[in-house]
XYZ file of C-alpha atoms in Angstrom:
715
model
C 28.713 142.841 42.106
C 29.352 143.635 45.807
C 29.856 147.414 46.933
C 30.451 148.663 43.439
C 27.153 147.388 42.276
C 25.307 149.044 45.474
C 26.920 152.362 44.742
C 25.630 152.436 41.132
C 22.020 151.843 42.383
C 22.184 154.615 44.995
C 19.048 156.958 45.138
C 17.431 155.232 42.226
C 13.785 154.290 42.127
C 10.915 154.693 44.520
C 11.860 151.673 46.798
C 15.379 151.317 45.649
C 17.853 154.079 46.470
C 20.426 152.946 48.830
C 20.013 149.164 49.380
C 21.142 149.595 53.008
C 17.685 151.049 53.724
C 16.676 147.271 53.731
C 19.450 146.145 56.038
C 21.761 147.055 58.886
C 25.592 147.247 59.484
C 28.522 148.523 57.338
C 27.999 149.686 53.939
C 29.981 149.092 50.830
C 28.816 145.624 50.075
C 32.231 143.985 51.020
C 32.413 140.354 51.828
C 32.967 140.147 55.555
C 35.263 137.335 57.040
C 34.728 136.336 60.679
C 36.201 133.211 62.604
C 33.354 130.784 62.351
C 34.636 127.544 61.082
C 38.133 128.832 61.169
C 41.223 126.482 62.182
C 44.231 127.697 64.357
C 47.519 126.013 64.017
C 51.091 126.488 65.469
C 49.643 127.858 68.766
C 50.996 127.246 72.263
C 50.007 127.705 75.817
C 52.773 128.784 78.316
C 52.806 129.270 81.787
C 49.894 130.599 83.588
C 47.644 131.019 80.399
C 49.966 133.022 78.357
C 49.516 132.573 74.644
C 51.937 132.787 71.898
C 51.404 132.180 68.274
C 53.072 132.404 65.062
C 50.987 134.664 62.858
C 51.357 134.553 59.051
C 49.749 137.138 57.173
C 49.139 136.715 53.407
C 47.401 139.221 51.071
C 44.866 137.799 48.761
C 43.491 139.516 45.705
C 39.908 140.643 45.741
C 37.435 137.805 45.956
C 35.515 137.514 42.643
C 31.724 137.195 42.884
C 29.129 136.205 40.437
C 25.940 138.323 41.355
C 24.746 139.432 37.910
C 23.688 135.912 36.730
C 20.670 136.540 34.924
C 20.732 135.982 31.327
C 19.057 138.327 28.921
C 15.522 137.904 28.060
C 14.658 136.591 24.494
C 13.032 139.272 22.382
C 10.174 136.994 21.805
C 9.012 137.021 25.564
C 5.534 138.080 25.795
C 2.207 137.688 27.615
C 2.978 137.161 31.182
C 1.753 140.366 32.673
C -0.559 138.707 35.308
C 2.308 136.251 36.378
C 4.785 138.946 36.545
C 2.636 141.061 38.747
C 2.051 138.155 41.001
C 5.793 137.496 41.402
C 6.690 141.079 41.921
C 4.071 141.233 44.641
C 6.008 138.523 46.514
C 9.408 140.045 46.003
C 8.293 143.601 46.914
C 10.574 144.932 49.914
C 7.263 146.709 51.087
C 5.260 143.624 51.154
C 3.509 142.907 54.518
C 5.762 141.952 57.377
C 6.289 138.271 58.110
C 5.806 136.963 54.421
C 8.822 135.410 53.002
C 9.817 136.784 49.562
C 9.917 133.393 47.949
C 7.789 132.320 44.997
C 7.621 128.817 43.485
C 6.527 128.849 39.675
C 5.354 125.371 38.721
C 3.923 124.182 35.313
C 4.470 121.504 32.831
C 7.781 121.178 30.896
C 8.031 123.947 28.022
C 5.623 126.214 29.372
C 8.058 129.088 29.941
C 8.758 128.889 33.657
C 12.467 129.625 33.509
C 11.972 132.643 31.115
C 9.355 133.967 33.450
C 11.737 133.606 36.384
C 14.433 135.670 34.535
C 11.918 138.245 33.482
C 10.620 138.832 37.025
C 14.325 139.010 38.101
C 15.113 141.664 35.443
C 11.941 143.503 36.513
C 12.855 143.409 40.096
C 16.393 144.645 39.578
C 15.023 147.559 37.455
C 13.144 148.580 40.423
C 16.447 148.496 42.437
C 14.815 145.830 44.786
C 18.021 143.704 44.729
C 21.863 144.306 44.511
C 22.503 141.034 42.822
C 21.236 137.691 41.681
C 22.468 134.186 42.207
C 21.333 131.540 39.631
C 21.546 127.787 40.080
C 20.251 125.078 37.728
C 19.201 122.152 39.816
C 18.678 119.945 36.733
C 15.925 118.144 38.573
C 14.782 115.928 35.552
C 18.038 114.922 34.388
C 19.213 111.450 35.154
C 21.380 112.782 37.961
C 19.896 115.922 39.364
C 22.094 118.473 41.167
C 22.079 117.574 44.994
C 21.699 120.340 47.533
C 25.234 120.356 48.789
C 26.442 120.745 45.182
C 23.968 123.677 44.729
C 25.402 125.359 47.886
C 28.845 125.020 46.655
C 27.729 126.739 43.376
C 26.111 129.366 45.322
C 28.912 130.003 47.819
C 31.571 130.120 45.074
C 29.183 132.896 43.420
C 29.183 134.593 46.626
C 33.085 134.839 46.412
C 33.839 131.875 48.955
C 37.362 130.518 47.966
C 37.261 126.754 47.386
C 39.717 126.121 50.183
C 37.324 127.760 52.720
C 34.365 125.495 51.676
C 33.104 123.262 54.412
C 32.495 119.641 53.581
C 29.051 118.651 52.524
C 26.625 118.810 55.256
C 25.250 121.156 57.729
C 28.471 123.413 57.849
C 28.024 124.197 54.234
C 24.443 125.085 54.610
C 25.354 127.250 57.742
C 28.176 129.060 55.760
C 25.582 129.848 53.150
C 23.270 131.493 55.611
C 26.137 133.403 57.334
C 27.236 134.903 53.984
C 23.752 135.916 53.155
C 23.312 137.407 56.601
C 26.542 139.380 56.231
C 25.382 140.699 52.875
C 22.109 141.893 54.531
C 24.206 143.679 57.085
C 26.175 145.312 54.425
C 22.879 146.778 53.154
C 22.655 144.311 50.232
C 19.578 142.168 48.988
C 20.067 139.305 46.904
C 17.624 137.324 44.652
C 18.349 133.562 44.585
C 16.866 131.775 41.343
C 16.783 127.976 41.764
C 15.845 126.640 38.383
C 14.498 123.225 37.394
C 13.931 121.761 40.892
C 12.394 118.510 41.298
C 12.148 117.906 45.087
C 11.813 119.806 48.224
C 15.143 118.442 49.434
C 17.134 120.158 46.592
C 15.592 123.483 47.569
C 14.943 123.808 51.315
C 18.894 124.178 52.120
C 18.916 127.104 49.500
C 16.204 129.150 51.002
C 17.713 132.640 51.957
C 17.501 134.069 55.460
C 16.338 137.620 56.221
C 15.086 139.978 53.409
C 16.594 138.218 50.510
C 14.244 136.906 48.016
C 14.012 133.459 46.192
C 12.508 132.105 42.803
C 11.916 128.555 42.205
C 10.905 126.774 39.066
C 9.607 123.256 39.044
C 7.370 120.909 36.856
C 5.995 119.831 40.405
C 4.172 121.539 42.829
C 6.615 122.057 45.584
C 4.365 123.227 48.443
C 5.787 124.479 51.665
C 8.536 126.815 50.315
C 6.630 130.017 49.400
C 3.886 131.491 47.408
C 2.819 128.839 44.460
C 2.021 130.066 41.243
C 1.069 127.668 38.310
C 2.309 128.836 35.054
C -0.069 128.161 32.130
C 0.229 128.056 28.514
C 0.002 131.382 26.564
C -3.126 132.859 25.229
C -3.579 132.417 21.526
C -2.921 136.103 20.560
C 0.298 136.026 22.710
C 1.401 132.833 21.136
C 1.008 134.359 17.676
C 3.061 137.283 18.781
C 5.784 134.812 20.172
C 5.865 132.975 16.981
C 6.138 136.140 14.813
C 8.914 137.507 17.040
C 10.897 134.269 16.998
C 10.734 134.162 13.051
C 11.854 137.705 12.919
C 14.717 137.173 15.200
C 16.005 134.612 12.599
C 15.118 136.904 9.568
C 13.627 140.386 9.971
C 12.021 140.048 6.717
C 9.982 136.915 7.528
C 6.564 138.119 7.026
C 4.686 134.655 7.005
C 2.798 135.628 10.119
C 1.524 138.846 8.686
C 0.626 137.345 5.339
C -1.443 134.505 6.707
C -2.689 135.351 10.209
C -5.322 132.359 9.941
C -2.596 129.852 9.393
C -0.538 131.377 12.092
C -3.456 130.780 14.542
C -3.731 127.168 13.479
C -0.047 126.722 14.144
C -0.009 128.118 17.712
C -3.139 126.096 18.460
C -1.523 122.942 17.193
C 1.476 123.766 19.198
C -0.925 124.013 22.239
C 0.265 127.753 22.879
C 3.218 126.292 24.638
C 6.415 128.437 24.382
C 8.883 125.707 23.900
C 6.682 124.107 21.129
C 6.475 127.476 19.476
C 10.048 128.144 19.634
C 10.892 124.544 18.107
C 8.380 125.307 15.433
C 9.879 128.663 14.775
C 13.261 127.087 14.347
C 11.951 124.505 12.048
C 10.222 127.252 9.762
C 13.523 129.319 9.928
C 15.312 126.217 8.274
C 12.639 126.166 5.670
C 11.939 129.581 4.788
C 9.803 128.757 1.891
C 7.245 126.672 3.891
C 3.818 128.272 4.095
C 2.280 128.491 7.538
C -0.628 126.563 6.297
C 1.498 123.586 5.323
C 3.199 123.637 8.690
C -0.364 123.770 10.362
C -1.585 120.955 8.413
C 1.488 118.824 9.339
C 0.926 119.691 13.120
C -2.754 119.000 12.950
C -2.038 115.359 12.288
C -3.079 113.449 15.377
C -0.657 110.699 14.674
C 2.928 111.766 15.052
C 2.156 115.300 16.294
C 5.174 115.058 18.630
C 7.404 114.243 15.786
C 6.722 117.691 14.344
C 7.925 119.340 17.606
C 11.543 118.406 17.563
C 14.191 120.327 15.839
C 16.979 117.902 16.711
C 18.249 120.018 19.826
C 14.976 120.288 21.618
C 12.128 117.960 21.822
C 8.619 118.169 23.546
C 8.571 114.338 23.719
C 11.919 114.006 25.602
C 10.652 116.699 27.984
C 7.622 114.768 28.782
C 9.587 111.560 29.036
C 11.610 113.192 32.056
C 8.520 113.870 33.733
C 7.049 110.572 33.269
C 9.947 108.664 34.277
C 9.896 110.374 37.780
C 6.658 108.704 38.657
C 5.856 105.542 40.100
C 4.791 102.581 37.926
C 1.095 102.831 39.018
C 1.204 106.472 38.256
C 2.733 105.980 34.904
C 0.121 103.156 34.081
C -2.746 105.594 35.038
C -1.437 108.419 32.917
C -1.258 105.816 29.850
C -4.816 104.651 30.646
C -6.286 108.114 30.828
C -5.775 108.562 27.059
C -8.471 105.867 26.753
C -10.991 108.417 27.906
C -12.909 109.661 24.900
C -13.921 112.928 26.400
C -12.125 116.141 27.356
C -11.991 115.428 31.118
C -12.517 112.511 33.575
C -14.164 112.239 37.073
C -12.389 110.484 39.845
C -14.822 107.652 39.972
C -14.578 107.031 36.276
C -10.728 107.096 36.476
C -10.993 104.380 39.233
C -12.950 102.323 36.892
C -10.504 102.731 34.117
C -7.625 101.904 36.349
C -9.570 98.927 38.091
C -8.313 100.376 41.458
C -10.103 101.552 44.605
C -11.025 105.172 44.364
C -8.905 106.502 47.163
C -5.822 104.972 45.724
C -6.664 106.242 42.136
C -7.214 109.823 43.575
C -3.789 109.793 45.108
C -2.300 108.918 41.769
C -4.440 111.642 40.129
C -3.082 114.150 42.585
C 0.521 113.098 42.003
C -0.060 113.200 38.160
C -1.517 116.753 38.694
C 1.326 117.940 41.012
C 3.793 116.783 38.042
C 1.630 118.849 35.665
C 1.138 115.833 33.399
C -2.722 116.426 34.049
C -4.439 119.247 35.620
C -7.698 119.674 37.803
C -10.651 121.023 36.084
C -10.684 124.674 37.149
C -14.444 124.914 37.552
C -15.589 121.414 38.853
C -13.841 119.818 41.693
C -13.002 116.159 41.229
C -12.378 116.312 37.623
C -9.188 116.050 35.660
C -8.294 117.144 32.229
C -5.157 116.736 30.030
C -3.697 119.066 27.460
C -3.908 117.901 23.749
C -0.125 117.593 23.437
C 0.051 115.461 26.456
C -2.871 113.412 25.524
C -1.112 112.600 22.182
C 1.927 111.781 24.383
C -0.066 109.590 26.621
C -1.757 107.653 23.727
C 1.832 107.096 22.202
C 2.886 105.524 25.563
C -0.239 103.613 25.717
C 0.310 102.194 22.084
C 3.963 101.464 22.874
C 2.809 99.233 25.728
C 0.108 97.559 23.763
C 2.621 96.581 21.116
C 4.376 94.403 23.655
C 2.108 91.613 23.451
C -1.351 90.118 23.550
C -1.883 90.288 27.365
C -1.086 94.194 27.344
C -3.371 94.738 24.568
C -6.150 92.716 26.210
C -5.615 94.611 29.342
C -6.085 97.954 27.800
C -9.161 96.647 25.730
C -10.824 95.554 29.054
C -10.059 98.928 30.589
C -11.767 100.674 27.686
C -14.729 98.387 27.890
C -15.112 99.086 31.701
C -15.224 102.622 31.098
C -17.707 102.499 28.388
C -19.965 100.174 30.456
C -19.535 102.747 33.315
C -20.784 105.655 31.228
C -23.765 103.781 29.533
C -24.856 102.258 32.882
C -24.902 105.544 34.777
C -26.722 107.277 31.654
C -29.396 104.732 31.971
C -29.626 105.184 35.582
C -29.795 109.016 35.275
C -32.251 108.699 32.504
C -34.792 106.976 34.632
C -35.257 110.257 36.542
C -36.520 111.999 33.414
C -39.133 109.352 32.459
C -42.858 109.725 32.764
C -44.304 109.640 36.232
C -44.887 106.012 37.465
C -41.776 104.680 35.678
C -39.105 102.887 37.772
C -36.394 105.072 39.056
C -32.820 104.026 39.759
C -31.218 104.322 42.989
C -27.771 105.228 41.933
C -29.118 108.979 41.983
C -31.222 110.208 44.759
C -33.369 112.613 42.767
C -33.398 114.400 39.291
C -31.328 117.111 40.364
C -28.469 114.804 40.998
C -29.038 113.075 37.946
C -29.141 116.318 36.071
C -25.986 117.348 37.561
C -24.151 114.007 36.598
C -25.575 114.388 32.980
C -24.200 118.080 32.920
C -20.743 116.986 34.197
C -20.447 114.106 31.913
C -22.257 115.316 28.663
C -19.274 115.692 26.435
C -17.703 112.455 27.574
C -21.132 110.469 26.871
C -21.342 112.180 23.485
C -17.821 111.113 22.593
C -18.265 107.588 24.217
C -21.409 107.212 21.882
C -19.041 107.431 18.815
C -16.782 104.713 20.394
C -18.544 101.561 19.581
C -21.702 100.729 17.718
C -23.505 99.404 20.933
C -22.549 102.547 22.953
C -24.004 104.860 20.131
C -27.093 102.728 20.045
C -27.517 102.758 23.798
C -26.434 106.638 24.665
C -28.583 107.738 21.605
C -31.631 106.619 23.509
C -30.340 107.329 27.152
C -29.266 110.962 26.376
C -32.472 111.950 24.562
C -34.558 113.303 27.521
C -31.748 115.060 29.224
C -30.644 116.884 25.926
C -34.146 117.946 25.292
C -34.579 119.086 28.840
C -31.539 121.064 28.496
C -32.375 122.345 24.935
C -29.299 121.109 23.389
C -30.666 120.291 20.262
C -27.669 120.095 18.002
C -26.201 117.678 20.388
C -29.456 115.852 20.355
C -29.538 115.612 16.604
C -26.153 114.253 16.613
C -26.780 111.286 19.129
C -30.056 110.307 17.529
C -28.604 110.383 13.895
C -25.973 108.008 15.362
C -28.292 105.809 16.990
C -30.375 105.680 13.746
C -27.136 104.881 11.851
C -26.180 102.118 14.278
C -29.638 100.487 14.020
C -29.415 100.386 10.272
C -25.758 99.008 10.335
C -26.623 96.413 12.805
C -29.973 95.594 11.049
C -31.822 96.287 14.363
C -35.500 96.308 12.960
C -36.604 96.289 16.651
C -35.048 99.785 17.591
C -34.899 101.278 14.170
C -38.513 102.734 14.123
C -37.847 104.243 17.586
C -34.693 105.839 16.357
C -36.407 107.439 13.444
C -39.257 108.740 15.580
C -36.809 110.334 17.989
C -34.937 111.826 15.291
C -38.121 113.379 13.755
C -38.964 115.099 16.961
C -35.608 116.878 17.253
C -35.826 117.861 13.633
C -39.158 119.537 14.240
C -37.559 121.515 17.046
C -34.845 122.511 14.874
C -37.701 123.742 12.495
C -36.709 121.123 9.731
C -40.272 120.333 9.280
C -40.458 118.332 6.073
C -37.518 116.032 7.333
C -39.278 115.624 10.484
C -42.480 114.602 8.710
C -40.492 112.184 6.552
C -38.808 110.657 9.823
C -42.196 110.075 11.520
C -43.894 108.793 8.421
C -41.001 106.175 8.130
C -41.276 105.248 11.903
C -45.076 104.798 11.380
C -44.687 102.427 8.483
C -41.766 100.316 10.215
C -44.062 100.130 13.437
C -46.975 98.800 11.201
C -44.788 96.208 9.625
C -43.774 94.739 13.117
C -47.419 95.193 14.505
C -46.309 97.529 17.296
C -49.624 99.459 18.083
C -48.092 101.607 20.813
C -45.072 102.544 18.439
C -47.665 103.540 15.751
C -49.506 105.639 18.297
C -46.325 107.362 19.099
C -45.469 108.035 15.405
C -48.972 109.218 14.590
C -48.901 111.675 17.483
C -45.398 113.129 16.480
C -46.520 113.075 12.820
C -49.352 115.464 13.828
C -46.782 117.848 15.262
C -44.949 118.115 12.241
C -47.882 118.535 10.137
C -49.172 121.470 12.225
C -45.847 123.194 11.666
C -46.533 122.780 7.879
C -49.995 124.462 8.318
C -51.650 121.187 7.477
C -54.110 121.227 10.329
C -56.750 118.778 9.033
C -54.221 116.341 8.536
C -52.798 116.902 11.920
C -56.221 116.636 13.474
C -56.556 113.211 11.807
C -53.084 112.113 13.122
C -53.745 113.170 16.700
C -57.120 111.523 16.587
C -55.591 108.289 15.392
C -52.908 108.528 17.952
C -55.463 109.033 20.747
C -57.508 105.909 19.617
C -54.464 103.818 19.451
C -53.208 104.843 23.047
C -56.644 103.961 24.259
C -56.382 100.526 22.849
C -53.054 99.986 24.674
C -54.394 101.536 27.924
C -51.745 104.134 28.031
C -53.599 106.959 29.564
C -50.525 109.233 30.101
C -49.820 109.292 26.476
C -53.505 109.621 25.604
C -53.466 112.897 27.578
C -50.885 114.217 25.561
C -52.615 113.072 22.258
C -55.720 114.989 23.505
C -53.600 118.146 24.062
C -52.047 117.953 20.852
C -55.509 117.199 19.116
C -56.727 120.462 20.829
C -54.041 122.608 19.106
C -54.908 121.031 15.911
C -58.484 122.031 16.390
C -57.322 125.552 17.390
C -55.445 125.741 13.985
C -58.801 124.966 12.320
C -60.494 127.640 14.348
C -62.763 125.106 15.960
C -62.238 126.685 19.271
C -65.206 124.913 21.305
C -63.628 121.455 20.276
C -60.147 122.701 21.072
C -61.017 124.011 24.569
C -62.924 120.530 25.340
C -59.781 118.593 24.154
C -57.546 120.738 26.197
C -59.560 120.332 29.384
C -59.622 116.580 28.734
C -55.728 116.617 28.485
C -55.320 118.703 31.664
C -57.573 116.405 33.772
C -55.716 113.236 32.715
C -52.263 114.629 33.214
C -53.158 116.073 36.696
C -54.319 112.674 37.521
C -51.065 111.237 36.264
C -49.207 113.841 38.509
C -47.151 114.804 35.489
C -46.934 118.519 36.498
C -44.607 119.861 33.881
C -46.839 118.779 31.066
C -49.837 119.938 32.956
C -48.384 123.350 32.835
C -47.915 123.083 29.147
C -51.448 121.854 28.888
C -52.777 124.836 30.646
C -50.874 127.018 28.628
C -52.229 125.623 25.432
C -55.757 125.942 26.896
C -54.946 129.615 27.822
C -53.821 130.181 24.307
C -56.996 128.624 22.969
C -59.218 130.741 25.131
C -57.397 133.862 24.059
C -57.768 132.942 20.439
C -61.584 132.212 20.979
C -62.281 135.617 22.596
C -63.016 134.165 25.870
C -63.517 136.116 29.204
C -60.154 137.474 30.279
C -60.775 136.188 33.729
C -60.782 132.696 32.387
C -57.559 133.418 30.428
C -55.744 134.541 33.461
C -57.135 131.632 35.477
C -55.529 129.279 32.978
C -52.322 130.932 33.107
C -52.274 130.826 36.863
C -52.910 127.033 36.769
C -50.034 126.557 34.263
C -47.620 128.760 36.604
C -48.785 126.548 39.671
C -48.076 123.243 37.716
C -44.696 124.298 36.507
C -43.785 125.565 40.052
C -44.828 121.915 41.221
C -42.647 120.415 38.440
C -39.552 122.659 39.582
C -39.630 124.544 36.158
C -39.240 127.911 37.682
C -38.428 129.557 34.195
C -41.473 128.149 32.522
C -43.613 129.167 35.702
C -42.209 132.701 35.464
C -43.310 132.745 31.875
C -46.934 131.692 32.673
C -47.224 134.289 35.342
C -46.010 137.133 33.063
C -49.011 136.187 30.797
C -51.642 136.728 33.761
C -50.294 140.539 33.795
C -50.410 141.332 30.358
C -52.673 140.819 27.157
C -50.526 138.530 25.068
C -50.821 138.829 21.158
C -52.618 136.109 19.731
C -50.210 135.288 16.945
C -47.278 135.116 19.424
C -49.240 132.547 21.555
C -50.038 130.571 18.500
C -46.411 130.366 17.680
C -45.961 128.415 20.937
C -47.646 125.270 19.365
C -44.044 123.958 18.668
C -43.618 123.545 22.450
C -46.701 121.470 22.767
C -46.492 118.048 24.460
C -45.405 115.323 22.069
C -44.596 111.514 22.470
C -41.438 110.185 21.583
C -40.510 106.396 21.442
C -39.431 103.966 23.905
C -37.226 101.008 23.118
C -37.967 97.231 23.565
C -34.396 95.946 23.911
C -32.943 97.270 26.901
C -31.436 100.466 24.976
C -33.548 102.757 27.432
C -36.363 105.257 26.686
C -36.483 108.477 25.006
C -39.948 109.814 25.995
């Protein structure tokens, strides 16, 4: 482009105008020649230092340059406003002093890094920030990547350096490159260097431009130390649909499949992971088959098996791109990538990955960091120390794992052992965390320092644990019990009914007559919380019958107590009174005073439903006294709340009601239940509607079953 290009851009744009404003020296953009690296021949020294030389002058034609190298943007380019704003902020001539105009765009293969770099280059030129663009493809993931000296040669040729003037590979070539760019700056020019598809720092560092020139680097690896880093992520679904539509119309302007079936279009882009390359491949395949409905394509792509087969158009292949990234990793990193496909949930913590790999945690963390730097996995953006994998990469990792397992019995055994280790890790830690939610006086695991730490672990691993529960019958049985108290604590009732139904199905499948009544009882409790009262009643009656058949007195008491809760919701208060009285008597026989206290509390609510307020208040006070003795402060808070509701319904003195609510708030505070404490305090300052308070019966304490075969408790 040279001086002619500079003249065209004179006085255009707010920051552009004459590019010499951003440099010094002579104008015109001509390529200067000095005597660096020059060689002088046919020279002689005569006498006292006199010099004579034969000088030959040859007129060369103007040196060609290639400073307008950016390809045109594809018309389907969309959805990168935030990324473009970031890059332009880096390239801005008026950016803060001392900050190099170098941006590194990293992301996994096919995410659209190259097109984004082109778009940023075009946007910068439209602002007259650059007088030319140099483009070099480093082919970093090909079998034979471009070496730095070859890239320098290509850039020097683009700058107009003749082949015969190129120094040999090495420091001289790099020095000439910098000299040429410095000369351009003195001539008032500012160039943008785009180094595409880099895979290593050594490829790029010699290409860094001096002075006020700019540079964009694209890579599937996070190349730290070059400039400002920007991770390029997949498109938002609405932008992905726009890209698909534009790509189809580029092939056929009359293609209206997206407009005719927007729901199927969304399914297609989600199956493609909102990945630009996958969308472009899909658009090409749809263009080859103009009669194929988007719904049919979406169905084909939604198949877990062979999803990557549907993302190849004969010229471009997502699998091949993933292969290139994987092959660059060490054998240990490749192995960990394959093993991660065994994790059943959406992400994995570093300790769990170490168990899966059967390696020390520090070594595993190093491998995870390298996988993330290669964009084969990514860090969880909200929780440190957790790693996740895109669905398409998970499908690829699973393919790779299956290929290794197909090699023979030993690889299959190794992967089976890894899967078993991970399941055992999840179930063992879930059991340990569950001990912090059991009634006061129960043994507590030292794996977690307190309930808060156990709760945090459950929160982080919840989806993994639920997915693991579906992996094997034994895991389903164990986690169906271990997750119960936590999910109830967090009020995740839909998750709770899933794991409890799974535990019940497993018991029936395995003919586990010992744990089946426990599973029925626990399922009935969550069904009541979901207001499925008849189903809850049936579940507790079934549990009661099974406990009677095995002679389990404590189990019968638990089932009677929970049955009473379901009967109250069905407004069958006299039947509920009988159920709670039976439960209280059976708990007394077993010596379980803590469960007896909850039966007293539930009996009080049944009496209240019968308008037998004096008996209800007496039962409530008995419950509170026993719960305080057990130091069960959460249920003490519940008990005082029930008593306050009973006193309100009976027309007792308002001062007594306020005192009961204050006691409830104090107990909840001691239990660390701040939300419940605040609700109780609110009652002390207002006269609550009796009917609203009576509706709180569904939250009254109940008793859930415990196991007897090492599957954990759920009470």
